Coordinates of C-alpha atoms in Angstrom, one line a residue:
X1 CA 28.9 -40.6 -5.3
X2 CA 25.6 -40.8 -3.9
X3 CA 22.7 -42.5 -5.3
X4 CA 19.2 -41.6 -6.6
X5 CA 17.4 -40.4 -3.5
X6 CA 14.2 -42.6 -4.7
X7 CA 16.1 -45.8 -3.9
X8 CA 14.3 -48.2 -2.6
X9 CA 15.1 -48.8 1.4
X10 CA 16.6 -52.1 2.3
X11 CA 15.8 -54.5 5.5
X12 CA 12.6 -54.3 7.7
X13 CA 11.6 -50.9 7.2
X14 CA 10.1 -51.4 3.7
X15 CA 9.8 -54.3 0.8
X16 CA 11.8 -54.4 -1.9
X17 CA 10.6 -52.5 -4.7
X18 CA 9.5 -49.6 -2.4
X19 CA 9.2 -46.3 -3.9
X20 CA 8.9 -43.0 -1.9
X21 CA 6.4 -40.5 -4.1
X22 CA 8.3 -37.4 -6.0
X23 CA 5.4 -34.9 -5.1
X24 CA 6.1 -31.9 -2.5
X25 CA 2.8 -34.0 -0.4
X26 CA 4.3 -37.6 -0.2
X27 CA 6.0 -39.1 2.2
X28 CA 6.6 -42.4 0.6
X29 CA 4.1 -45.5 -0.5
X30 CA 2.0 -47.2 2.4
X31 CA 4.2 -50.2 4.0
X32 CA 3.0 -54.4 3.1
X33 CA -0.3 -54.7 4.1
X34 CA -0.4 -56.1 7.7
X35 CA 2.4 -53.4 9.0
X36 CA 1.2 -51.9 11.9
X37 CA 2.1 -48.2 13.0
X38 CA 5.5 -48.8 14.5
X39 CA 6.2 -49.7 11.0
X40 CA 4.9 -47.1 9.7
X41 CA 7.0 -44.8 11.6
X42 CA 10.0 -46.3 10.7
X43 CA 9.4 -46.1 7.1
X44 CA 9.1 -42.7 7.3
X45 CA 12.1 -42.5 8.9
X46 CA 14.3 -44.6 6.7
X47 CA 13.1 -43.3 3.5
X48 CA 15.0 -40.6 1.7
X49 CA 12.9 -37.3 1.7
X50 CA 11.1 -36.4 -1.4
X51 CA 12.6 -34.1 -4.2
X52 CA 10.0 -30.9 -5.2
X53 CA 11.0 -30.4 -9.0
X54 CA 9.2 -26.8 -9.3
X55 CA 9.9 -25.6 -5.6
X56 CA 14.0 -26.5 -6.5
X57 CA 13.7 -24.7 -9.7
X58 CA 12.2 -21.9 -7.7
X59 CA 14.5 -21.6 -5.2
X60 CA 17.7 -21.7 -7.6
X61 CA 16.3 -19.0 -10.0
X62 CA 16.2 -16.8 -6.6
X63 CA 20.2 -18.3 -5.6
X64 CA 21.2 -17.3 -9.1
X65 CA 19.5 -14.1 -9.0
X66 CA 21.4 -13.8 -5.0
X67 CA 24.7 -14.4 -6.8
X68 CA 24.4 -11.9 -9.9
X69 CA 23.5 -8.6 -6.9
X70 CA 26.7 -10.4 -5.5
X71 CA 28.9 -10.1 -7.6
X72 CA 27.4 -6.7 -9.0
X73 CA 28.2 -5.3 -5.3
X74 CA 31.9 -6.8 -5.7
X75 CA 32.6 -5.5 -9.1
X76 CA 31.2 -1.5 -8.6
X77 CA 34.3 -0.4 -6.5
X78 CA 36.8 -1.6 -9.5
X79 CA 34.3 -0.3 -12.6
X80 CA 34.3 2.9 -10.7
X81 CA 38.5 2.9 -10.1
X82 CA 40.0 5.4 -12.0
X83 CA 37.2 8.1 -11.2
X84 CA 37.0 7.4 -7.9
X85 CA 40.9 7.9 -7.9
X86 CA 40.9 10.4 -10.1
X87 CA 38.0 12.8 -8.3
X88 CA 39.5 11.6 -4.5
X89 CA 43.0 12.4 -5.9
X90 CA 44.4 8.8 -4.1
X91 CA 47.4 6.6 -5.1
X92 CA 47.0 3.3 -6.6
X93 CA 48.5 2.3 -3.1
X94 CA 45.8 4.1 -1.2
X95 CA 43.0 2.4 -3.8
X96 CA 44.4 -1.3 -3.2
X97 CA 43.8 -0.5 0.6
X98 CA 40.5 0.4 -0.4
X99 CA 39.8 -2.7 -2.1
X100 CA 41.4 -4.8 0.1
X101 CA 39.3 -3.4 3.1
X102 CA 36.8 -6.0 1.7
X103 CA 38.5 -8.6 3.2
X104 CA 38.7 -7.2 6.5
X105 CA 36.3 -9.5 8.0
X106 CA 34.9 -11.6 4.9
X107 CA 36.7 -14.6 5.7
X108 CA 35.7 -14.6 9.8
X109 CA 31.9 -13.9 9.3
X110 CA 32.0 -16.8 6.7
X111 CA 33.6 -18.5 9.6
X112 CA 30.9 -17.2 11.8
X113 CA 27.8 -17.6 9.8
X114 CA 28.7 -20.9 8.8
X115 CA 28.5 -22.2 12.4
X116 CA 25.2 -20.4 13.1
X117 CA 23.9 -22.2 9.4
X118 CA 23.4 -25.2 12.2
X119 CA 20.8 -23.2 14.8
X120 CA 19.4 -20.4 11.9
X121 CA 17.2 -21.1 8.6
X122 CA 18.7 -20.0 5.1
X123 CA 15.8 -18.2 5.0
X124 CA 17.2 -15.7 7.7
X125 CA 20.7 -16.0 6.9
X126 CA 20.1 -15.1 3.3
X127 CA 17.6 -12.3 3.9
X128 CA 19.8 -10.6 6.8
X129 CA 23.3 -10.9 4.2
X130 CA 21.2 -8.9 1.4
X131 CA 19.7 -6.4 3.7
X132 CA 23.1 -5.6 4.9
X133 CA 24.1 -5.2 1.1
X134 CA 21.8 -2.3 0.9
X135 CA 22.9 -0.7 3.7
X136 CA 26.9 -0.5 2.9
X137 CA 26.2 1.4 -0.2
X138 CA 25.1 4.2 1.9
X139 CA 28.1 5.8 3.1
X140 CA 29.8 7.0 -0.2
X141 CA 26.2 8.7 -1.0
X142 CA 26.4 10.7 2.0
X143 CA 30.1 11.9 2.3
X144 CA 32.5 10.4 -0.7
X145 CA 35.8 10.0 1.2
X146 CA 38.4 7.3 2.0
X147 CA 37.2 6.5 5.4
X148 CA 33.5 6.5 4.1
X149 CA 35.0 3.9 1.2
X150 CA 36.5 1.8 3.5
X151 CA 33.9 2.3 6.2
X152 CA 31.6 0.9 3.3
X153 CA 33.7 -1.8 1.4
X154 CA 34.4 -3.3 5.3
X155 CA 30.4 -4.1 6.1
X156 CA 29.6 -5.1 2.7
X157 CA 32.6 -7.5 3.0
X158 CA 31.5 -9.2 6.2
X159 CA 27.7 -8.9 4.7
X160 CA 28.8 -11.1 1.6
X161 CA 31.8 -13.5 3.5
X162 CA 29.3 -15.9 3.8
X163 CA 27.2 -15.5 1.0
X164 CA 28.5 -17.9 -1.4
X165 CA 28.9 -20.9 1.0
X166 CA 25.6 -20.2 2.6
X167 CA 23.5 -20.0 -1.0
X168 CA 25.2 -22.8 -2.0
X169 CA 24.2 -24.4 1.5
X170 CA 20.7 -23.5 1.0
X171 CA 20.9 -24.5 -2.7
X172 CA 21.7 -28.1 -1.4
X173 CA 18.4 -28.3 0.9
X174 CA 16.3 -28.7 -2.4
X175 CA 18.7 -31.6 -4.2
X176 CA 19.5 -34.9 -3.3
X177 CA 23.5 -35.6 -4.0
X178 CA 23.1 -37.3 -7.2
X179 CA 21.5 -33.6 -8.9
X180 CA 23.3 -31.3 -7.4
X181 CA 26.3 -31.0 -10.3
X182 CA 23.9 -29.2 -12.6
X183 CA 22.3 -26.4 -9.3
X184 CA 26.1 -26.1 -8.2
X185 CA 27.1 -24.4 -11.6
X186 CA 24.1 -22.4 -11.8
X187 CA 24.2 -21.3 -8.9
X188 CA 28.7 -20.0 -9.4
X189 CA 27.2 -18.9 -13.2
X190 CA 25.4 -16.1 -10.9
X191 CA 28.9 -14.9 -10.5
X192 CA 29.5 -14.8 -14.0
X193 CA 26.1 -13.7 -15.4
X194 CA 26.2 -10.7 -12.5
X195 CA 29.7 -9.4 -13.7
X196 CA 28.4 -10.1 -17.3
X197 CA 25.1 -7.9 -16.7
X198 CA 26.3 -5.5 -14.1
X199 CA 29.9 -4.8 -16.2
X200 CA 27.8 -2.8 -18.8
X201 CA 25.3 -1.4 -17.3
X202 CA 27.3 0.1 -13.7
X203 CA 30.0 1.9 -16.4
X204 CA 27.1 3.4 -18.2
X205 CA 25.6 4.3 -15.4
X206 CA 29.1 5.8 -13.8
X207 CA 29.7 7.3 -17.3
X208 CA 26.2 9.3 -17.7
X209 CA 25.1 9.8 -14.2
X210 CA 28.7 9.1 -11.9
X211 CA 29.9 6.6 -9.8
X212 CA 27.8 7.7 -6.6
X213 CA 24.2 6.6 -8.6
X214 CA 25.6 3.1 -9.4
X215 CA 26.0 2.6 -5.3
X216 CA 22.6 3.7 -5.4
X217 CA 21.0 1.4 -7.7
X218 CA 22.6 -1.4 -6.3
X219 CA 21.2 -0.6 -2.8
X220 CA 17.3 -0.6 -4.2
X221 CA 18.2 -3.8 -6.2
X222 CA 19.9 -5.4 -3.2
X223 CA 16.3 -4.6 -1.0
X224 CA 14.2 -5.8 -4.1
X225 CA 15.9 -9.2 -3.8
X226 CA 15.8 -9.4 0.1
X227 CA 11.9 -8.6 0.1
X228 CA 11.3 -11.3 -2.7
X229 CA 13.0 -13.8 -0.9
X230 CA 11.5 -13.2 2.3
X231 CA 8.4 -14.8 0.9
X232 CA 9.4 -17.5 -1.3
X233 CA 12.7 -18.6 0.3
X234 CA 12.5 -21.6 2.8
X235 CA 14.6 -24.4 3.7
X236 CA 14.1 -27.6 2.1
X237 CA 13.9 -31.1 2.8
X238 CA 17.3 -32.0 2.5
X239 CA 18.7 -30.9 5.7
X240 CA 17.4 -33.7 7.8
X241 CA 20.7 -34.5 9.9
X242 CA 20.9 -38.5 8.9
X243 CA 22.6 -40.0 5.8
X244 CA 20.1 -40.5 2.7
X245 CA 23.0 -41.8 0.6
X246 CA 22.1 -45.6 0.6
X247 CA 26.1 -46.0 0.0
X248 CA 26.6 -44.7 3.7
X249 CA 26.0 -47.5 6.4
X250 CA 23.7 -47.4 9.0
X251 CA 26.2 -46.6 11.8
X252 CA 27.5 -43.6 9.4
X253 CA 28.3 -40.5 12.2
X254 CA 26.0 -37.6 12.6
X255 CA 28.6 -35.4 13.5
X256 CA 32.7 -35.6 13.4
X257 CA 35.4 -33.5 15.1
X258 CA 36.1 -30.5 13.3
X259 CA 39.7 -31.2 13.5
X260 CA 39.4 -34.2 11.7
X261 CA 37.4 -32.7 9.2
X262 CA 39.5 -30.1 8.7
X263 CA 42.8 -32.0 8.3
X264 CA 41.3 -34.8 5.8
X265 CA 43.3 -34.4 2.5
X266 CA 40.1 -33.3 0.7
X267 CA 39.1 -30.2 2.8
X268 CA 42.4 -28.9 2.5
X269 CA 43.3 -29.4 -1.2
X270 CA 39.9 -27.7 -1.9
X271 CA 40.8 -24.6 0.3
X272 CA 44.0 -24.5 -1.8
X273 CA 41.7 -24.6 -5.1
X274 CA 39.9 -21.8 -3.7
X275 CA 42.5 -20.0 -2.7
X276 CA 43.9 -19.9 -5.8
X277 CA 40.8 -18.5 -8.0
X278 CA 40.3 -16.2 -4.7
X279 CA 43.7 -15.0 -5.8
X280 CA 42.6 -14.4 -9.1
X281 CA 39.1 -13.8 -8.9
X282 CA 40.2 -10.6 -6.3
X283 CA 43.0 -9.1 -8.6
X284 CA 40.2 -9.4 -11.6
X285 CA 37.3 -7.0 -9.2
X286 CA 39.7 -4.8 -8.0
X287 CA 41.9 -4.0 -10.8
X288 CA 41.5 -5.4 -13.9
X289 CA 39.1 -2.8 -15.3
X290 CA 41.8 -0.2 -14.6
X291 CA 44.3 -2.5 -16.1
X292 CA 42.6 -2.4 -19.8
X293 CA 42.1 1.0 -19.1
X294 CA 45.4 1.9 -18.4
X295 CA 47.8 -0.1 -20.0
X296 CA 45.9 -1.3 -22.3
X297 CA 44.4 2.1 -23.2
X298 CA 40.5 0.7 -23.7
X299 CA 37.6 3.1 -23.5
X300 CA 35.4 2.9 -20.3
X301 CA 33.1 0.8 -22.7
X302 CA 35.6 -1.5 -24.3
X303 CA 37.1 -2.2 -20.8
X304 CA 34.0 -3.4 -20.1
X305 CA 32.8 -5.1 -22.8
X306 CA 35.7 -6.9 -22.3
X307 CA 35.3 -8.1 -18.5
X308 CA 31.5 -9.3 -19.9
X309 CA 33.2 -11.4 -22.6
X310 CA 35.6 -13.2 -20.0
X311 CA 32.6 -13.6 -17.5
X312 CA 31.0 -15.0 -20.6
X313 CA 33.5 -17.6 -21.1
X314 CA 33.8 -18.5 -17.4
X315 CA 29.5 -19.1 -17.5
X316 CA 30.1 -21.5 -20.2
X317 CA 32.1 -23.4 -18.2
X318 CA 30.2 -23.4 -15.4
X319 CA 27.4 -24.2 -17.3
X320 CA 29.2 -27.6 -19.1
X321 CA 32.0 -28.6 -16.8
X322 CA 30.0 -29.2 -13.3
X323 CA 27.2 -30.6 -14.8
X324 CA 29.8 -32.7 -16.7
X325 CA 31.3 -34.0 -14.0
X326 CA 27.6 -35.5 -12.6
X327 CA 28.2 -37.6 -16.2
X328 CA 31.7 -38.8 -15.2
X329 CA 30.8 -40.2 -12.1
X330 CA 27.6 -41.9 -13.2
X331 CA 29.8 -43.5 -15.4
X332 CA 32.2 -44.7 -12.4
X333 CA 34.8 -41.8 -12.7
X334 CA 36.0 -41.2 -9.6
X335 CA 35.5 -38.2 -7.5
X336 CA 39.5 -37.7 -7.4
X337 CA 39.9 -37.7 -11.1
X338 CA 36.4 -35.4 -12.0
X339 CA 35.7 -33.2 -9.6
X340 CA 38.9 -32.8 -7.6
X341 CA 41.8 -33.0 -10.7
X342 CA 39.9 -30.5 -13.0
X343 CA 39.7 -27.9 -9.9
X344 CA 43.3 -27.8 -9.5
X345 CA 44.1 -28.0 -13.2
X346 CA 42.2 -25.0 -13.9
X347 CA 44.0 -23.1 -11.4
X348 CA 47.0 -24.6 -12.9
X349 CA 45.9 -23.3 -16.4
X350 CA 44.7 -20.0 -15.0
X351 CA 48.2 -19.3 -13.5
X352 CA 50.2 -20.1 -16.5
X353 CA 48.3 -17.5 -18.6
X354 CA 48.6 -15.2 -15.9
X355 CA 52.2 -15.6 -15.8
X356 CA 52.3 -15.0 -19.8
X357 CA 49.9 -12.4 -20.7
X358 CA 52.1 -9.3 -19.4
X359 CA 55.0 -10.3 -21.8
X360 CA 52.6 -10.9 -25.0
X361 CA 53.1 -8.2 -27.5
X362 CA 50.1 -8.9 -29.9
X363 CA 46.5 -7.1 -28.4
X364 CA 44.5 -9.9 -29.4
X365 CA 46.6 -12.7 -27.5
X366 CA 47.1 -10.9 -24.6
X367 CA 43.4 -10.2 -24.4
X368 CA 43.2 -14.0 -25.6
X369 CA 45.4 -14.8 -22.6
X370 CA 43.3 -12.4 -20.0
X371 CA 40.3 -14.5 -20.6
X372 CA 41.8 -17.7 -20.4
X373 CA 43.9 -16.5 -16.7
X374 CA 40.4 -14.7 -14.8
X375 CA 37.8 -16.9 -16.8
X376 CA 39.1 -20.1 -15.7
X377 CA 39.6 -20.1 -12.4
X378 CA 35.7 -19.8 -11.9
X379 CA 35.3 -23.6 -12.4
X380 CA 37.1 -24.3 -9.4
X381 CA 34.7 -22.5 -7.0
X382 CA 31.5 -25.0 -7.1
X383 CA 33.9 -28.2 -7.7
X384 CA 35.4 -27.2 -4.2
X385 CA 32.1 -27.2 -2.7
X386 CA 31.4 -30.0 -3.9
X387 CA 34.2 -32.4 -2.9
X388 CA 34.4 -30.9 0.4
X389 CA 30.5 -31.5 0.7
X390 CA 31.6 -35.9 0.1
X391 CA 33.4 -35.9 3.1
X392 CA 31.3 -33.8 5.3
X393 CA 28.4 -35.3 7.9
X394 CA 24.8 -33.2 6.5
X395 CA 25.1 -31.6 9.9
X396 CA 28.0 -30.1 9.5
X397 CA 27.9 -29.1 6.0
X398 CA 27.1 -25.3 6.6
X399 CA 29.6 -24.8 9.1
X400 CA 32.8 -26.5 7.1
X401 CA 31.3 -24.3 3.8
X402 CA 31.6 -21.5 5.8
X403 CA 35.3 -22.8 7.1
X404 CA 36.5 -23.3 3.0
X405 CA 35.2 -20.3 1.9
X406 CA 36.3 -18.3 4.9
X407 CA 40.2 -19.6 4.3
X408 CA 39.8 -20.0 0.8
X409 CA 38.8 -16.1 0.2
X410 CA 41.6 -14.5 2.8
X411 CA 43.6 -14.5 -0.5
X412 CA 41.2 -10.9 -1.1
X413 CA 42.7 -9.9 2.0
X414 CA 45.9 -9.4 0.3
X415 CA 46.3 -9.4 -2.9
X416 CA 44.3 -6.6 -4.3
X417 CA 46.6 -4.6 -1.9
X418 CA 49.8 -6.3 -2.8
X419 CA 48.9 -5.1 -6.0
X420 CA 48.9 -1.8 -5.4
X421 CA 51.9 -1.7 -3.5
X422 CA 53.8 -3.3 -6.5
X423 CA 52.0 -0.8 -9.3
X424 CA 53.8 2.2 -7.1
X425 CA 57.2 0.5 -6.0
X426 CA 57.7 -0.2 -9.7
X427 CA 59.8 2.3 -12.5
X428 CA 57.0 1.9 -14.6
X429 CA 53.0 0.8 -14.3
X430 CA 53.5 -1.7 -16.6
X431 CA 55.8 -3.5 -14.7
X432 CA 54.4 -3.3 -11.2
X433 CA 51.5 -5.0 -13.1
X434 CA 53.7 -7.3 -14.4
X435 CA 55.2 -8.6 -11.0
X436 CA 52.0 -8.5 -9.4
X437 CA 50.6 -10.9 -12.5
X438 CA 53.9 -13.1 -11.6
X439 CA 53.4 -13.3 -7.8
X440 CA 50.0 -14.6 -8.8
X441 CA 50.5 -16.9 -11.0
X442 CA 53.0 -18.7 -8.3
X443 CA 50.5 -18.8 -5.9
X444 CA 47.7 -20.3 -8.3
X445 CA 50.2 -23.0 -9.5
X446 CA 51.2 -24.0 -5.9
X447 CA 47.4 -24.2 -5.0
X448 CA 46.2 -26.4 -8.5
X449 CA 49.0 -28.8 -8.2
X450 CA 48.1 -29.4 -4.6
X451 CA 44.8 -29.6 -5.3
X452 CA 45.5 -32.3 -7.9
X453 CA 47.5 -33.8 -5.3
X454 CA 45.5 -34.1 -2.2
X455 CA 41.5 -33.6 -3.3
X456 CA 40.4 -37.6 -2.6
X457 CA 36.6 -37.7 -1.6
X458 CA 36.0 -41.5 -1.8
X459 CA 39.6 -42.4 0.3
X460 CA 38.7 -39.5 2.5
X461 CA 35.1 -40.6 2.6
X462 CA 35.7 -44.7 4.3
X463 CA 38.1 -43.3 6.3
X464 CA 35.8 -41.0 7.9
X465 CA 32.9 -43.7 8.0
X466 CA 30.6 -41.7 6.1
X467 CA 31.1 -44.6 2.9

C-alpha cells in the first residue's frame, strides 16, 4: 500500500527530515541553505504534491452528490414498471428489452471515455456525462412509446457508462493512495444514498402526478448538478503522471502495455467482482420493484420503502468496510486478503441468498434474504477500483477504470432481459423469477470465488515494476 504522501524524499533532492507543506499554496519547504536553483527544481519535482483538505472535501460532496442523480436516473425506469407496462400495454418480455437497452452502449463509452480521461479534464468529462442525463429524459415527455423508451434508456446508458469509473477517477485527483479507502466508499454510498432518496420520492411523485413528471424532475436536477459543477469542479493535484508512492522505485514505468495490464491476475479477478454485483445490481433496478409488487403483493409505497431499507444497509457497508480495509493494511494486511478476498466473498454471500430467497416461505426472511442478496454486492464495486488502481501506472488509471467498468457492467446488457424472457417462458411468474434468481446466483458465485482466487495487487504489483 502506498505511503503518506508527506514522506520525506530520499537522496539528493532533499535532507532528511524534509517536509512538503499541506496548504493548497505550498510546494514543499526551501532546500539546505547553500542549494542553488537546479536544486530547487528538482525538489519540486521529487516531492509528492500537496493534499488540499477543504478543496478534497469539496470535490467529493459534489462526486457523492454525481452518484445519488446517477443512480436516481438508473432506478426511475424500474419504480415506474408496472405503469409504464400497464398504460403501454407491453409484456414483461418487451419491458426487459427496455431495460436492457441501457446497456446498449454503456459498457463501450466506458471504454471510450476512459481512454479520452488521458487528453480531457474531469472537469469536461463530468459536466458533458450529466448534461447528456438531462437530455435522455426528454423523449418519453414528448411521445411515451417503446421506441421513445428505448430511444431514451439507450443515450442515457452511454451518458452514464462511464460515469462511475470517471468520478471515481476524478475522486482520486484530490487523495494521495494512503486516503483514498474512506473517498472510495463515499463516493459508491452515492449509489446507495441516491436509490435510498430517490426510491421514495420518484413513487410519490409517479403515484400523485405519473411517471412522465418524475423524468421530468430528474432532467432539471440532472442540469442543476452539471451547472454547479462547472464552477467548482477541477482536476487536482494528483494526476501528475510519475509515481508519488515512495514504495515504487525510481525506474517505476510511466506507462505499460495494455495487454499486460489487462491479463495481470488482479485486473481480471476485479472485472469478475464487478461482474457479478453488475449482475445483481441490474436485476435489482430493473425489476425488483415489480418483484415486491407482484409477487410479493407490496403497495407502491412498501415496495419502496423496502428498496430504501436494502440501499440503507448496503450504505452502511460502504461507509465501514472500505474505510476498514485502509485500517487492515496500515496494520500490514495484505491487499490480497482486504481488499481483494472481501470483494469476492461478498459476491459469494450475495449469490447464495439470491439462490435461497425464492424458496423461503416466511415474509420476513425472504425480505431478510432480499437485503442481504442486492445489499451486499455494493461493497464490491469501490474494492474493485481500488485493487485494480495498485497495479495500474497513474497514467493509465482512467483508461483501465474505464476498461473494468466497461466489462464489468456488460452483465446489464443481459440480464435484465434474460429476466424477462424467463418471467414469460415460465407456467407461473413466480417461477420464471425463480430461475432467473438461480441463473444469477451461478453467475455471482463463479465471479466471487474467482475473485478470491485471482485479485493479488502486491504479487501483481513487482511483477509489473510499479513496487
Amino acid at each position: 500500500m502506498a505511503t503518506h504522501p508527506t514522506a520525506p524524499p530520499t537522496g539528493p533532492t532533499g535532507p532528511p527530515g524534509h517536509h512538503p507543506r499541506t496548504s493548497s499554496e505550498g510546494t514543499g519547504d526551501a532546500p539546505s541553505e547553500g542549494a542553488g536553483d537546479a536544486s530547487d527544481q528538482q525538489a519540486g519535482e521529487a516531492s509528492p504534491p500537496a493534499y488540499d483538505r477543504r478543496r478534497a472535501r469539496l470535490i467529493t460532496v459534489m462526486i457523492v452528490a454525481f452518484m445519488v442523480v446517477n443512480f436516481a436516473d438508473k432506478s426511475v425506469l424500474g419504480l415506474a414498471a408496472v405503469p409504464i407496462m400497464d398504460e403501454l400495454n407491453i409484456s414483461h418480455s418487451t419491458y426487459g428489452m427496455i431495460s436492457s437497452s441501457f446497456s446498449l452502449l454503456f459498457s463501450l463509452s466506458g471504454l471510450v471515455v476512459g481512454f479520452l480521461s488521458a487528453r480531457i479534464s474531469s472537469r469536461v468529462l463530468l459536466f458533458a456525462m450529466t448534461s447528456l442525463w438531462a437530455v435522455a429524459q426528454l423523449p418519453v415527455l414528448v411521445v411515451a412509446t417503446v421506441p421513445a423508451l428505448v430511444a431514451g434508456r439507450v443515450l442515457l446508458g452511454a451518458a452514464e457508462g462511464p460515469a462511475a469509473s470517471m468520478s471515481m477517477h476524478a475522486l482520486y485527483k484530490w487523495f494521495p493512495p494512503g486516503r483514498r479507502g474512506l473517498p472510495s466508499a463515499l463516493q459508491i454510498s452515492g449509489a446507495a444514498i441516491g436509490t435510498l432518496v430517490s426510491a421514495p420520492v420518484l413513487t410519490w411523485i409517479i403515484t400523485d402526478h405519473g411517471w412522465r413528471a418524475a423524468y421530468a424532475a430528474l432532467a432539471v436536477v440532472s442540469a442543476c448538478w452539471a451547472l454547479v459543477w462547472w464552477r467548482v469542479g477541477h482536476d487536482g493535484p494528483f494526476d501528475d503522471k510519475r509515481p508519488t508512492d515512495s514504495t515504487a522505485p525510481a525506474t517505476a514505468p510511466e506507462r505499460l502495455p495494455y495487454r499486460t495490464l489487462l491479463f495481470t491476475g488482479t485486473v481480471l479477478g476485479s472485472v469478475a467482482s464487478g461482474f457479478g454485483a453488475g449482475w445483481a445490481l441490474s436485476v435489482s433496478h430493473a425489476w425488483l420493484p415489480a418483484y415486491l409488487r407482484t409477487e410479493l403483493d407490496l403497495t407502491a409505497g412498501a415496495a419502496a420503502t423496502t428498496i430504501s431499507v436494502i440501499s440503507a444497509f448496503s450504505l452502511v457497508l460502504l461507509l465501514t468496510v472500505s474505510p476498514l480495509m485502509d485500517v487492515l493494511k496500515s496494520r500490514g494486511v495484505t491487499s490480497r486478503w482486504s481488499t481483494g478476498a472481501t470483494q469476492g466473498i461478498a459476491v459469494c454471500v450475495a449469490g447464495c441468498a439470491m439462490a435461497a430467497f425464492p424458496f423461503v416461505d416466511g415474509h420476513l426472511p425472504r425480505l431478510l434474504l432480499i437485503g442481504l442478496a442486492f445489499g451486499t454486492v455494493a461493497v464490491a464495486v469501490p474494492l474493485h477500483y481500488m485493487t485494480v488502481a495498485e497495479v495500474v501506472p497513474t497514467a493509465q488509471r482512467g483508461a483501465l477504470f474505464g476498461i473494468v467498468a466497461g466489462t464489468g457492467t456488460l452483465a446489464g446488457l443481459v440480464a435484465p432481459s434474460l429476466t424477462g424472457h424467463f418471467v414469460d417462458a415460465a407456467d407461473t411468474a413466480a417461477a420464471g423469477y425463480g430461475n432467473a434468481f438461480a441463473l444469477a446466483a451461478l453467475v455471482m458465485a463463479a465471479c466471487g470465488l474467482f475473485a478470491v482466487a485471482a485479485i493479488r495487487p502486491e504479487r501483481d504489483a513487482w511483477a509489473l515494476g510499479l513496487r
